[in-house]
Tab-separated table of N, CA and C in Angstrom:
chain	number	residue	atom	x	y	z
Z	548	MET	N	76.966	142.717	93.325
Z	548	MET	CA	77.077	142.236	94.680
Z	548	MET	C	76.250	140.968	94.874
Z	549	ARG	N	75.059	140.959	94.241
Z	549	ARG	CA	74.182	139.808	94.390
Z	549	ARG	C	74.824	138.557	93.774
Z	550	LYS	N	75.497	138.733	92.621
Z	550	LYS	CA	76.179	137.603	91.985
Z	550	LYS	C	77.309	137.088	92.860
Z	551	LEU	N	78.019	137.975	93.508
Z	551	LEU	CA	79.105	137.583	94.394
Z	551	LEU	C	78.574	136.747	95.553
Z	552	VAL	N	77.442	137.138	96.132
Z	552	VAL	CA	76.836	136.382	97.231
Z	552	VAL	C	76.408	135.003	96.738
Z	553	GLN	N	75.840	134.928	95.529
Z	553	GLN	CA	75.426	133.644	94.974
Z	553	GLN	C	76.637	132.736	94.744
Z	554	ILE	N	77.700	133.289	94.230
Z	554	ILE	CA	78.915	132.503	93.985
Z	554	ILE	C	79.498	132.010	95.297
Z	555	LEU	N	79.558	132.878	96.301
Z	555	LEU	CA	80.084	132.474	97.604
Z	555	LEU	C	79.217	131.392	98.246
Z	556	CYS	N	77.906	131.525	98.165
Z	556	CYS	CA	77.002	130.517	98.735
Z	556	CYS	C	77.159	129.179	98.015
Z	557	THR	N	77.243	129.216	96.689
Z	557	THR	CA	77.415	127.988	95.909
Z	557	THR	C	78.741	127.322	96.254
Z	558	THR	N	79.800	128.113	96.336
Z	558	THR	CA	81.109	127.583	96.690
Z	558	THR	C	81.089	126.991	98.085
Z	559	PHE	N	80.462	127.658	99.031
Z	559	PHE	CA	80.371	127.167	100.396
Z	559	PHE	C	79.628	125.829	100.443
Z	560	LEU	N	78.504	125.712	99.745
Z	560	LEU	CA	77.745	124.461	99.719
Z	560	LEU	C	78.546	123.342	99.054
Z	561	PHE	N	79.275	123.686	98.010
Z	561	PHE	CA	80.109	122.700	97.339
Z	561	PHE	C	81.198	122.184	98.273
Z	562	LEU	N	81.843	123.083	98.993
Z	562	LEU	CA	82.912	122.672	99.908
Z	562	LEU	C	82.371	121.839	101.064
Z	563	ILE	N	81.190	122.152	101.547
Z	563	ILE	CA	80.584	121.345	102.613
Z	563	ILE	C	80.317	119.937	102.093
Z	564	GLY	N	79.826	119.838	100.864
Z	564	GLY	CA	79.563	118.534	100.265
Z	564	GLY	C	80.826	117.730	100.039
Z	565	CYS	N	81.941	118.393	99.825
Z	565	CYS	CA	83.206	117.705	99.600
Z	565	CYS	C	83.777	117.121	100.880
Z	566	ASN	N	83.284	117.523	102.023
Z	566	ASN	CA	83.802	117.009	103.274
Z	566	ASN	C	83.256	115.627	103.614
Z	567	ASP	N	82.240	115.156	102.856
Z	567	ASP	CA	81.729	113.810	103.100
Z	567	ASP	C	82.837	112.819	102.802
Z	568	PRO	N	83.005	111.811	103.658
Z	568	PRO	CA	84.094	110.854	103.446
Z	568	PRO	C	83.844	109.974	102.231
Z	569	ASP	N	84.909	109.640	101.549
Z	569	ASP	CA	84.868	108.726	100.416
Z	569	ASP	C	85.247	107.354	100.949
Z	570	CYS	N	84.258	106.541	101.224
Z	570	CYS	CA	84.485	105.262	101.904
Z	570	CYS	C	84.478	104.081	100.942
Z	571	ILE	N	84.991	104.265	99.743
Z	571	ILE	CA	85.063	103.155	98.792
Z	571	ILE	C	86.199	102.237	99.220
Z	572	ARG	N	85.841	100.976	99.409
Z	572	ARG	CA	86.837	99.979	99.812
Z	572	ARG	C	87.042	98.996	98.670
Z	573	LEU	N	88.279	98.785	98.288
Z	573	LEU	CA	88.598	97.836	97.231
Z	573	LEU	C	89.195	96.552	97.783
Z	574	ALA	N	89.523	96.543	99.065
Z	574	ALA	CA	90.095	95.351	99.679
Z	574	ALA	C	88.986	94.350	99.964
Z	575	SER	N	89.346	93.092	100.024
Z	575	SER	CA	88.393	92.026	100.275
Z	575	SER	C	89.032	90.999	101.192
Z	576	THR	N	88.211	90.212	101.864
Z	576	THR	CA	88.719	89.086	102.649
Z	576	THR	C	88.293	87.762	102.009
Z	577	THR	N	87.838	87.840	100.771
Z	577	THR	CA	87.418	86.650	100.027
Z	577	THR	C	88.270	86.525	98.778
Z	578	MET	N	88.768	85.315	98.541
Z	578	MET	CA	89.577	85.084	97.344
Z	578	MET	C	88.807	84.208	96.362
Z	579	ARG	N	89.077	84.421	95.078
Z	579	ARG	CA	88.454	83.622	94.018
Z	579	ARG	C	89.500	82.681	93.433
Z	580	ILE	N	89.104	81.423	93.314
Z	580	ILE	CA	89.946	80.403	92.691
Z	580	ILE	C	89.212	79.903	91.452
Z	581	GLY	N	89.874	79.967	90.299
Z	581	GLY	CA	89.286	79.502	89.054
Z	581	GLY	C	89.892	78.177	88.637
Z	582	PHE	N	89.099	77.394	87.909
Z	582	PHE	CA	89.547	76.081	87.435
Z	582	PHE	C	89.813	76.144	85.935
Z	583	TYR	N	90.941	75.530	85.510
Z	583	TYR	CA	91.376	75.595	84.117
Z	583	TYR	C	91.862	74.238	83.634
Z	584	ASP	N	91.733	74.029	82.344
Z	584	ASP	CA	92.208	72.808	81.705
Z	584	ASP	C	93.720	72.923	81.519
Z	585	ILE	N	94.453	71.928	81.963
Z	585	ILE	CA	95.924	72.006	81.929
Z	585	ILE	C	96.462	71.924	80.497
Z	586	THR	N	95.737	71.287	79.581
Z	586	THR	CA	96.246	71.152	78.215
Z	586	THR	C	95.956	72.382	77.354
Z	587	THR	N	94.779	72.995	77.541
Z	587	THR	CA	94.420	74.144	76.698
Z	587	THR	C	94.617	75.487	77.402
Z	588	GLY	N	94.569	75.488	78.736
Z	588	GLY	CA	94.662	76.734	79.492
Z	588	GLY	C	93.346	77.477	79.572
Z	589	ASP	N	92.287	76.894	78.995
Z	589	ASP	CA	90.971	77.529	79.018
Z	589	ASP	C	90.260	77.267	80.341
Z	590	ALA	N	89.368	78.187	80.700
Z	590	ALA	CA	88.538	77.986	81.882
Z	590	ALA	C	87.738	76.713	81.694
Z	591	SER	N	87.608	75.962	82.783
Z	591	SER	CA	86.952	74.666	82.699
Z	591	SER	C	86.053	74.469	83.911
Z	592	ALA	N	84.826	74.051	83.658
Z	592	ALA	CA	83.899	73.756	84.755
Z	592	ALA	C	84.147	72.324	85.219
Z	593	ILE	N	84.338	72.160	86.513
Z	593	ILE	CA	84.584	70.820	87.056
Z	593	ILE	C	83.527	70.495	88.112
Z	594	ARG	N	83.364	69.207	88.368
Z	594	ARG	CA	82.455	68.773	89.423
Z	594	ARG	C	83.165	68.904	90.758
Z	595	VAL	N	82.543	69.636	91.692
Z	595	VAL	CA	83.078	69.776	93.051
Z	595	VAL	C	82.113	69.047	93.983
Z	596	ASN	N	82.582	67.929	94.520
Z	596	ASN	CA	81.766	67.165	95.465
Z	596	ASN	C	81.715	67.851	96.824
Z	597	LEU	N	82.866	68.397	97.223
Z	597	LEU	CA	82.964	69.017	98.542
Z	597	LEU	C	84.164	69.953	98.586
Z	598	LEU	N	83.975	71.090	99.215
Z	598	LEU	CA	85.077	72.023	99.486
Z	598	LEU	C	84.937	72.466	100.927
Z	599	GLN	N	85.973	72.194	101.697
Z	599	GLN	CA	85.921	72.514	103.117
Z	599	GLN	C	87.246	73.116	103.564
Z	600	ILE	N	87.151	74.033	104.518
Z	600	ILE	CA	88.329	74.654	105.118
Z	600	ILE	C	88.675	73.862	106.374
Z	601	VAL	N	89.922	73.447	106.485
Z	601	VAL	CA	90.361	72.708	107.666
Z	601	VAL	C	90.262	73.633	108.880
Z	602	GLY	N	89.684	73.130	109.967
Z	602	GLY	CA	89.494	73.928	111.169
Z	602	GLY	C	88.135	74.586	111.235
Z	603	SER	N	87.330	74.398	110.195
Z	603	SER	CA	85.990	74.967	110.145
Z	603	SER	C	84.990	73.839	109.954
Z	604	ASP	N	83.862	73.950	110.609
Z	604	ASP	CA	82.822	72.934	110.465
Z	604	ASP	C	81.961	73.150	109.235
Z	605	SER	N	82.004	74.360	108.695
Z	605	SER	CA	81.113	74.661	107.576
Z	605	SER	C	81.680	74.130	106.264
Z	606	ILE	N	80.762	73.713	105.400
Z	606	ILE	CA	81.107	73.254	104.056
Z	606	ILE	C	80.846	74.419	103.106
Z	607	LEU	N	81.858	74.827	102.352
Z	607	LEU	CA	81.718	75.976	101.455
Z	607	LEU	C	80.983	75.620	100.173
Z	608	VAL	N	81.315	74.472	99.608
Z	608	VAL	CA	80.693	74.027	98.367
Z	608	VAL	C	80.398	72.539	98.520
Z	609	GLN	N	79.215	72.142	98.059
Z	609	GLN	CA	78.869	70.722	98.117
Z	609	GLN	C	77.998	70.367	96.910
Z	610	ASP	N	78.400	69.296	96.221
Z	610	ASP	CA	77.650	68.741	95.092
Z	610	ASP	C	77.312	69.777	94.018
Z	611	VAL	N	78.345	70.422	93.488
Z	611	VAL	CA	78.167	71.356	92.376
Z	611	VAL	C	78.660	70.649	91.118
Z	612	ALA	N	77.769	70.516	90.141
Z	612	ALA	CA	78.079	69.734	88.939
Z	612	ALA	C	79.088	70.430	88.027
Z	613	ALA	N	79.051	71.751	87.940
Z	613	ALA	CA	79.924	72.457	87.001
Z	613	ALA	C	80.369	73.793	87.589
Z	614	ALA	N	81.425	73.773	88.378
Z	614	ALA	CA	81.954	74.995	88.997
Z	614	ALA	C	83.150	75.490	88.187
Z	615	LYS	N	83.084	76.742	87.733
Z	615	LYS	CA	84.220	77.358	87.042
Z	615	LYS	C	85.134	78.069	88.029
Z	616	SER	N	84.575	78.436	89.186
Z	616	SER	CA	85.377	79.077	90.226
Z	616	SER	C	84.680	78.888	91.562
Z	617	VAL	N	85.444	79.107	92.628
Z	617	VAL	CA	84.911	79.053	93.989
Z	617	VAL	C	85.454	80.245	94.765
Z	618	LEU	N	84.729	80.636	95.799
Z	618	LEU	CA	85.154	81.726	96.669
Z	618	LEU	C	85.556	81.157	98.019
Z	619	LEU	N	86.714	81.585	98.515
Z	619	LEU	CA	87.197	81.157	99.830
Z	619	LEU	C	87.317	82.366	100.739
Z	620	PRO	N	86.633	82.360	101.872
Z	620	PRO	CA	86.799	83.460	102.829
Z	620	PRO	C	88.077	83.249	103.642
Z	621	LEU	N	88.884	84.289	103.738
Z	621	LEU	CA	90.109	84.226	104.530
Z	621	LEU	C	89.882	84.945	105.851
Z	622	ASN	N	90.405	84.370	106.899
Z	622	ASN	CA	90.280	84.956	108.227
Z	622	ASN	C	91.406	85.974	108.429
Z	623	PRO	N	91.072	87.250	108.606
Z	623	PRO	CA	92.117	88.272	108.770
Z	623	PRO	C	92.988	88.066	110.010
Z	624	SER	N	92.516	87.304	110.987
Z	624	SER	CA	93.331	87.082	112.188
Z	624	SER	C	94.253	85.867	112.047
Z	625	ASP	N	94.154	85.135	110.933
Z	625	ASP	CA	95.072	84.029	110.654
Z	625	ASP	C	96.111	84.473	109.635
Z	626	THR	N	97.071	83.588	109.373
Z	626	THR	CA	98.078	83.874	108.351
Z	626	THR	C	98.140	82.779	107.293
Z	627	SER	N	97.240	81.788	107.379
Z	627	SER	CA	97.207	80.737	106.364
Z	627	SER	C	95.811	80.120	106.303
Z	628	ILE	N	95.567	79.416	105.209
Z	628	ILE	CA	94.307	78.700	105.022
Z	628	ILE	C	94.624	77.350	104.391
Z	629	THR	N	93.917	76.323	104.851
Z	629	THR	CA	94.039	74.988	104.287
Z	629	THR	C	92.673	74.592	103.756
Z	630	ALA	N	92.594	74.383	102.460
Z	630	ALA	CA	91.332	74.017	101.811
Z	630	ALA	C	91.473	72.622	101.219
Z	631	VAL	N	90.464	71.795	101.466
Z	631	VAL	CA	90.431	70.441	100.921
Z	631	VAL	C	89.339	70.385	99.862
Z	632	PHE	N	89.744	70.045	98.631
Z	632	PHE	CA	88.846	69.955	97.484
Z	632	PHE	C	88.603	68.490	97.159
Z	633	ASP	N	87.358	68.081	97.118
Z	633	ASP	CA	86.982	66.755	96.631
Z	633	ASP	C	86.282	66.992	95.299
Z	634	THR	N	86.997	66.733	94.198
Z	634	THR	CA	86.466	67.010	92.860
Z	634	THR	C	86.456	65.731	92.038
Z	635	GLU	N	86.065	65.869	90.778
Z	635	GLU	CA	86.064	64.726	89.870
Z	635	GLU	C	87.470	64.180	89.640
Z	636	PHE	N	88.504	64.945	89.991
Z	636	PHE	CA	89.891	64.520	89.812
Z	636	PHE	C	90.476	63.877	91.069
Z	637	GLY	N	89.719	63.844	92.147
Z	637	GLY	CA	90.188	63.263	93.403
Z	637	GLY	C	90.185	64.297	94.521
Z	638	ILE	N	90.842	63.937	95.606
Z	638	ILE	CA	90.922	64.832	96.767
Z	638	ILE	C	92.276	65.529	96.751
Z	639	ASP	N	92.235	66.854	96.750
Z	639	ASP	CA	93.452	67.670	96.713
Z	639	ASP	C	93.414	68.688	97.838
Z	640	THR	N	94.594	68.989	98.362
Z	640	THR	CA	94.723	69.985	99.427
Z	640	THR	C	95.513	71.175	98.906
Z	641	LEU	N	95.055	72.359	99.274
Z	641	LEU	CA	95.749	73.588	98.923
Z	641	LEU	C	95.967	74.376	100.205
Z	642	ILE	N	97.225	74.645	100.517
Z	642	ILE	CA	97.560	75.456	101.696
Z	642	ILE	C	98.235	76.729	101.198
Z	643	LEU	N	97.654	77.859	101.585
Z	643	LEU	CA	98.198	79.163	101.211
Z	643	LEU	C	98.493	79.971	102.459
Z	644	SER	N	99.569	80.759	102.407
Z	644	SER	CA	99.855	81.708	103.482
Z	644	SER	C	99.595	83.113	102.952
Z	645	TYR	N	99.375	84.061	103.863
Z	645	TYR	CA	99.092	85.438	103.473
Z	645	TYR	C	99.412	86.374	104.621
Z	646	THR	N	99.495	87.649	104.294
Z	646	THR	CA	99.709	88.677	105.313
Z	646	THR	C	98.483	89.582	105.363
Z	647	THR	N	98.269	90.161	106.518
Z	647	THR	CA	97.136	91.059	106.725
Z	647	THR	C	97.644	92.410	107.200
Z	648	VAL	N	97.118	93.468	106.586
Z	648	VAL	CA	97.476	94.828	106.974
Z	648	VAL	C	96.177	95.584	107.258
Z	649	THR	N	96.134	96.275	108.373
Z	649	THR	CA	94.980	97.099	108.711
Z	649	THR	C	95.401	98.560	108.600
Z	650	ARG	N	94.576	99.335	107.900
Z	650	ARG	CA	94.894	100.765	107.778
Z	650	ARG	C	93.636	101.567	108.060
Z	651	LEU	N	93.827	102.711	108.668
Z	651	LEU	CA	92.729	103.617	108.965
Z	651	LEU	C	92.470	104.482	107.739
Z	652	ILE	N	91.252	104.410	107.211
Z	652	ILE	CA	90.892	105.236	106.059
Z	652	ILE	C	90.620	106.655	106.536
Z	653	SER	N	89.718	106.780	107.511
Z	653	SER	CA	89.415	108.059	108.141
Z	653	SER	C	88.588	107.754	109.386
Z	654	GLU	N	88.379	108.763	110.211
Z	654	GLU	CA	87.559	108.558	111.399
Z	654	GLU	C	86.140	108.180	111.015
Z	655	GLU	N	85.621	108.774	109.945
Z	655	GLU	CA	84.255	108.498	109.521
Z	655	GLU	C	84.113	107.118	108.890
Z	656	CYS	N	85.110	106.693	108.128
Z	656	CYS	CA	85.025	105.425	107.399
Z	656	CYS	C	85.514	104.239	108.225
Z	657	GLY	N	86.388	104.469	109.151
Z	657	GLY	CA	86.933	103.373	109.946
Z	657	GLY	C	88.148	102.747	109.292
Z	658	ALA	N	88.406	101.496	109.657
Z	658	ALA	CA	89.596	100.796	109.188
Z	658	ALA	C	89.266	99.860	108.025
Z	659	GLU	N	90.285	99.586	107.225
Z	659	GLU	CA	90.179	98.638	106.120
Z	659	GLU	C	91.218	97.552	106.332
Z	660	ILE	N	90.792	96.311	106.171
Z	660	ILE	CA	91.712	95.185	106.287
Z	660	ILE	C	92.093	94.750	104.886
Z	661	SER	N	93.379	94.697	104.627
Z	661	SER	CA	93.886	94.315	103.321
Z	661	SER	C	94.673	93.022	103.456
Z	662	ILE	N	94.327	92.039	102.636
Z	662	ILE	CA	95.029	90.751	102.653
Z	662	ILE	C	95.822	90.636	101.364
Z	663	GLY	N	97.084	90.288	101.498
Z	663	GLY	CA	97.933	90.179	100.324
Z	663	GLY	C	99.077	89.220	100.530
Z	664	ASN	N	100.014	89.273	99.618
Z	664	ASN	CA	101.205	88.443	99.651
Z	664	ASN	C	100.844	86.953	99.716
Z	665	LEU	N	99.855	86.547	98.908
Z	665	LEU	CA	99.460	85.135	98.867
Z	665	LEU	C	100.631	84.287	98.390
Z	666	ARG	N	100.872	83.192	99.097
Z	666	ARG	CA	101.955	82.280	98.721
Z	666	ARG	C	101.507	80.842	98.896
Z	667	LYS	N	102.015	79.991	98.023
Z	667	LYS	CA	101.717	78.562	98.109
Z	667	LYS	C	102.600	77.927	99.170
Z	668	VAL	N	101.978	77.186	100.085
Z	668	VAL	CA	102.714	76.392	101.062
Z	668	VAL	C	102.718	74.932	100.616
Z	669	ARG	N	101.527	74.463	100.192
Z	669	ARG	CA	101.399	73.089	99.697
Z	669	ARG	C	100.311	73.058	98.633
Z	670	ASN	N	100.533	72.222	97.622
Z	670	ASN	CA	99.588	72.119	96.518
Z	670	ASN	C	99.579	70.690	96.012
Z	671	ASP	N	98.392	70.041	96.008
Z	671	ASP	CA	98.262	68.688	95.472
Z	671	ASP	C	97.689	68.665	94.057
Z	672	PHE	N	97.323	69.818	93.526
Z	672	PHE	CA	96.785	69.886	92.178
Z	672	PHE	C	97.910	69.721	91.164
Z	673	ASP	N	97.530	69.525	89.887
Z	673	ASP	CA	98.548	69.407	88.845
Z	673	ASP	C	99.425	70.647	88.807
Z	674	SER	N	98.777	71.803	88.847
Z	674	SER	CA	99.519	73.060	88.778
Z	674	SER	C	98.620	74.195	89.255
Z	675	ILE	N	99.225	75.219	89.845
Z	675	ILE	CA	98.486	76.431	90.179
Z	675	ILE	C	99.302	77.643	89.724
Z	676	ARG	N	98.604	78.733	89.507
Z	676	ARG	CA	99.281	79.973	89.140
Z	676	ARG	C	98.565	81.129	89.827
Z	677	PHE	N	99.337	82.038	90.383
Z	677	PHE	CA	98.772	83.220	91.030
Z	677	PHE	C	98.522	84.292	89.977
Z	678	GLU	N	97.305	84.786	89.948
Z	678	GLU	CA	96.937	85.880	89.053
Z	678	GLU	C	97.039	87.218	89.770
Z	679	ASN	N	96.687	87.212	91.027
Z	679	ASN	CA	96.686	88.431	91.825
Z	679	ASN	C	96.963	88.026	93.267
Z	680	ARG	N	98.053	88.463	93.820
Z	680	ARG	CA	98.431	88.050	95.174
Z	680	ARG	C	97.781	88.882	96.269
Z	681	SER	N	96.986	89.883	95.887
Z	681	SER	CA	96.232	90.702	96.848
Z	681	SER	C	94.744	90.522	96.576
Z	682	LEU	N	93.967	90.433	97.638
Z	682	LEU	CA	92.526	90.274	97.485
Z	682	LEU	C	91.908	91.631	97.217
Z	683	GLN	N	91.127	91.715	96.138
Z	683	GLN	CA	90.538	92.985	95.732
Z	683	GLN	C	89.141	92.780	95.176
Z	684	VAL	N	88.405	93.877	95.161
Z	684	VAL	CA	87.097	93.916	94.526
Z	684	VAL	C	87.212	94.855	93.332
Z	685	THR	N	86.689	94.434	92.177
Z	685	THR	CA	86.657	95.291	90.999
Z	685	THR	C	85.313	96.000	90.978
Z	686	LEU	N	85.352	97.328	91.014
Z	686	LEU	CA	84.115	98.101	91.010
Z	686	LEU	C	83.511	98.117	89.622
Z	687	GLY	N	82.210	98.093	89.570
Z	687	GLY	CA	81.497	98.120	88.302
Z	687	GLY	C	80.026	97.899	88.557
Z	688	GLU	N	79.333	97.422	87.524
Z	688	GLU	CA	77.904	97.156	87.682
Z	688	GLU	C	77.661	96.165	88.814
Z	689	ALA	N	78.396	95.076	88.784
Z	689	ALA	CA	78.312	94.097	89.871
Z	689	ALA	C	79.722	93.993	90.435
Z	690	ASN	N	79.926	94.543	91.614
Z	690	ASN	CA	81.253	94.499	92.214
Z	690	ASN	C	81.680	93.033	92.328
Z	691	THR	N	82.767	92.697	91.649
Z	691	THR	CA	83.199	91.304	91.621
Z	691	THR	C	84.557	91.156	92.290
Z	692	ILE	N	84.748	90.001	92.849
Z	692	ILE	CA	86.024	89.669	93.488
Z	692	ILE	C	86.971	89.188	92.393
Z	693	THR	N	88.133	89.795	92.308
Z	693	THR	CA	89.085	89.423	91.263
Z	693	THR	C	89.618	88.015	91.509
Z	694	GLU	N	89.985	87.350	90.419
Z	694	GLU	CA	90.530	85.998	90.536
Z	694	GLU	C	91.952	86.078	91.062
Z	695	ASN	N	92.228	85.261	92.061
Z	695	ASN	CA	93.548	85.251	92.677
Z	695	ASN	C	94.401	84.075	92.250
Z	696	VAL	N	93.785	82.901	92.149
Z	696	VAL	CA	94.529	81.675	91.866
Z	696	VAL	C	93.849	80.923	90.733
Z	697	LYS	N	94.672	80.406	89.823
Z	697	LYS	CA	94.194	79.510	88.774
Z	697	LYS	C	94.682	78.101	89.115
Z	698	ILE	N	93.744	77.152	89.142
Z	698	ILE	CA	94.075	75.744	89.382
Z	698	ILE	C	93.920	75.004	88.070
Z	699	PHE	N	94.968	74.272	87.681
Z	699	PHE	CA	94.961	73.529	86.438
Z	699	PHE	C	94.854	72.031	86.725
Z	700	ASN	N	93.913	71.379	86.052
Z	700	ASN	CA	93.730	69.916	86.168
Z	700	ASN	C	93.737	69.303	84.781
């Protein structure tokens, strides 16, 4: 009888612990853009003099001698972003459109905003390629934002 009570108590405590919400979010509102050499396809560090989002007063990147990638925050209440890059290759504009979906995870965790369906509207670079059309975070030792766009110069 005593073993039965111990088993029931252990099971009860385990089930109570299982009711805690699992609030792991993999969605992100930040996209990663990587720079690549157009002839070799290898990642390439380039000089970024200035990176600015049209409609925003803030400068995202300024005077970086060797950037292999940059992060762009996307506004979930918009459906497009216009970024102006001033690099060693000149001034280029990249306009992307996207969709936003909000879903309720649970009452305890709240809502998650998911941005996806990235599409090119305008591109002044030599070439771009989409690696991942949805913004995500890869869980691990250092949660990293997955690369979404490759820019080739």
